[in-house]
PDB file of C-alpha atoms in Angstrom:
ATOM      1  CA  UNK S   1      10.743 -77.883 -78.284  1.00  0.00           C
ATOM      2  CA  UNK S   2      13.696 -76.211 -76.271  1.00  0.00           C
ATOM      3  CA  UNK S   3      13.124 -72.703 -74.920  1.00  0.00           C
ATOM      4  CA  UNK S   4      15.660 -69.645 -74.276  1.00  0.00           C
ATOM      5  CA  UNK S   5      16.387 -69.834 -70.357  1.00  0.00           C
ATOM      6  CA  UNK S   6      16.524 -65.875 -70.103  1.00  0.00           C
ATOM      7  CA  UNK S   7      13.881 -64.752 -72.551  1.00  0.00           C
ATOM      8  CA  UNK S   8      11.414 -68.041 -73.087  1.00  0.00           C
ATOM      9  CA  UNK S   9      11.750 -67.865 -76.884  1.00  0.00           C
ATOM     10  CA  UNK S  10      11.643 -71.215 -79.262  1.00  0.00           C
ATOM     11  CA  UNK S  11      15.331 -72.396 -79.724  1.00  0.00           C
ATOM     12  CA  UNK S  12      16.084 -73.682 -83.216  1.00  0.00           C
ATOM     13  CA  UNK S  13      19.642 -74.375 -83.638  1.00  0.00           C
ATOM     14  CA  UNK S  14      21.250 -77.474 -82.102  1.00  0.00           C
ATOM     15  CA  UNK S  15      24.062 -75.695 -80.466  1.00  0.00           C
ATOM     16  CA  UNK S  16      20.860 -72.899 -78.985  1.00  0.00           C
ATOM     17  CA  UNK S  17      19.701 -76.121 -77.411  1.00  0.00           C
ATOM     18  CA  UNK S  18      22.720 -77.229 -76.105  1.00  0.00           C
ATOM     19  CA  UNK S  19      23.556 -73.696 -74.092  1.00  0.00           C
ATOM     20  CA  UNK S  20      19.777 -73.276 -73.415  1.00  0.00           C
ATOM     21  CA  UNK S  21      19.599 -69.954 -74.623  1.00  0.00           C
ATOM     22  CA  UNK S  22      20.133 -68.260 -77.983  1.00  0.00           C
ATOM     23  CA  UNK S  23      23.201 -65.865 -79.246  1.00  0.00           C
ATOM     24  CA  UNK S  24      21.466 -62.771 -78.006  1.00  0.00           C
ATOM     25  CA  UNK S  25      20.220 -64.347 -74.670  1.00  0.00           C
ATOM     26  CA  UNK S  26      24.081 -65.883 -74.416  1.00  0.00           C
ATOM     27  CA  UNK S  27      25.838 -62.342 -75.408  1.00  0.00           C
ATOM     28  CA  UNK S  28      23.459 -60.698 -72.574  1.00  0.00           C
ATOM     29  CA  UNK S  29      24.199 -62.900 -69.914  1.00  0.00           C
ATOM     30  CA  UNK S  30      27.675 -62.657 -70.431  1.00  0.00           C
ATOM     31  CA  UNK S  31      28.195 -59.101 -70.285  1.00  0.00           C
ATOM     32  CA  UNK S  32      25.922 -58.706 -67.483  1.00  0.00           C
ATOM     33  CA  UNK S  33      28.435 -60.838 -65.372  1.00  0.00           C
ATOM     34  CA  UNK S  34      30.960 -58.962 -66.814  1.00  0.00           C
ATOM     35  CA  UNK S  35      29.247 -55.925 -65.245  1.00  0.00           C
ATOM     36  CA  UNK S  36      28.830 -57.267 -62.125  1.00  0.00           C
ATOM     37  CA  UNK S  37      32.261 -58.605 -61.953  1.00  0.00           C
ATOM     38  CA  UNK S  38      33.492 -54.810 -62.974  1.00  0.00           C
ATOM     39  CA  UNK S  39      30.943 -53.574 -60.155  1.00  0.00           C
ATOM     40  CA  UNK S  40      32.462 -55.407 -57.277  1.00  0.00           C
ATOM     41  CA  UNK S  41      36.182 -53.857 -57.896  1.00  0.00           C
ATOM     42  CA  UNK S  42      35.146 -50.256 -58.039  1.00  0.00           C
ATOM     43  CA  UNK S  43      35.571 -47.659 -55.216  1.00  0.00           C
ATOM     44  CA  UNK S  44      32.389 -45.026 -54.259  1.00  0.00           C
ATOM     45  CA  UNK S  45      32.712 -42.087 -52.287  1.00  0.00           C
ATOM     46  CA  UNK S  46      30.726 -44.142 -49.679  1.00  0.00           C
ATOM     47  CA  UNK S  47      33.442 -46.392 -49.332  1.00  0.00           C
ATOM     48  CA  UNK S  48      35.362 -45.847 -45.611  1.00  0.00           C
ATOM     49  CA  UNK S  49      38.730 -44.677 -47.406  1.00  0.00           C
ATOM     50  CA  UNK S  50      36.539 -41.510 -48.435  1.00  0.00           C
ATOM     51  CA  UNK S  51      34.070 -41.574 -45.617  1.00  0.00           C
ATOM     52  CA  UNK S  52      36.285 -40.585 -43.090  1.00  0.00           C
ATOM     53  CA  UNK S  53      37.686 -38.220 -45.006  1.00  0.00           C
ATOM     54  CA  UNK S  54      40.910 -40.316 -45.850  1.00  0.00           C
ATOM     55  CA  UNK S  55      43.488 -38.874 -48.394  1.00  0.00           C
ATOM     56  CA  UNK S  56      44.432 -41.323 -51.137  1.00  0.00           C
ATOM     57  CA  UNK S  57      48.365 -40.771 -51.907  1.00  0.00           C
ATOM     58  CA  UNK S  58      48.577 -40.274 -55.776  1.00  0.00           C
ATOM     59  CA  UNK S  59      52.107 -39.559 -55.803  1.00  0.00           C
ATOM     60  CA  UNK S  60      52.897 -43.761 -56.941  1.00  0.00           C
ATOM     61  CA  UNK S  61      50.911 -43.191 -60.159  1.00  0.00           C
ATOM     62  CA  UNK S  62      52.995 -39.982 -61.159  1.00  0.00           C
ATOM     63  CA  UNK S  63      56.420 -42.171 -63.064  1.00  0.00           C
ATOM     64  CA  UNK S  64      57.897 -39.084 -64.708  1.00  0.00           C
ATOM     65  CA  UNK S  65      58.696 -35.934 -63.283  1.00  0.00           C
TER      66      UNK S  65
END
């Protein structure tokens, strides 16, 4: 008997087996990278552009008038 990597439940389908966990274990894993991949890219106000009081120029993101 095969068992879920993540969670330690009984896999039952052959394709479970194969990935070593099951759909839900699979689906978590993924979007959990997917967090932590979304994570790494975003700016905090305790990042040094803001921490020493640095002005961001918004004026490229205005394209109309």
């Amino acid at each position: 008997m095969s068992s879920c990597k993540r969670c330690g439940r009984r896999l039952r389908s052959q394709k479970s087996i194969d990935n070593g966990m099951g759909r839900q274990c699979k689906k978590k894993t993924k979007q959990e990278a997917e967090d932590a991949e979304f994570l790494k890219i975003q700016m905090t106000i305790f990042d040094p552009e803001f921490s020493c009081g640095g002005v961001i120029d918004a004026r490229p993101l205005h394209t109309g008038t």
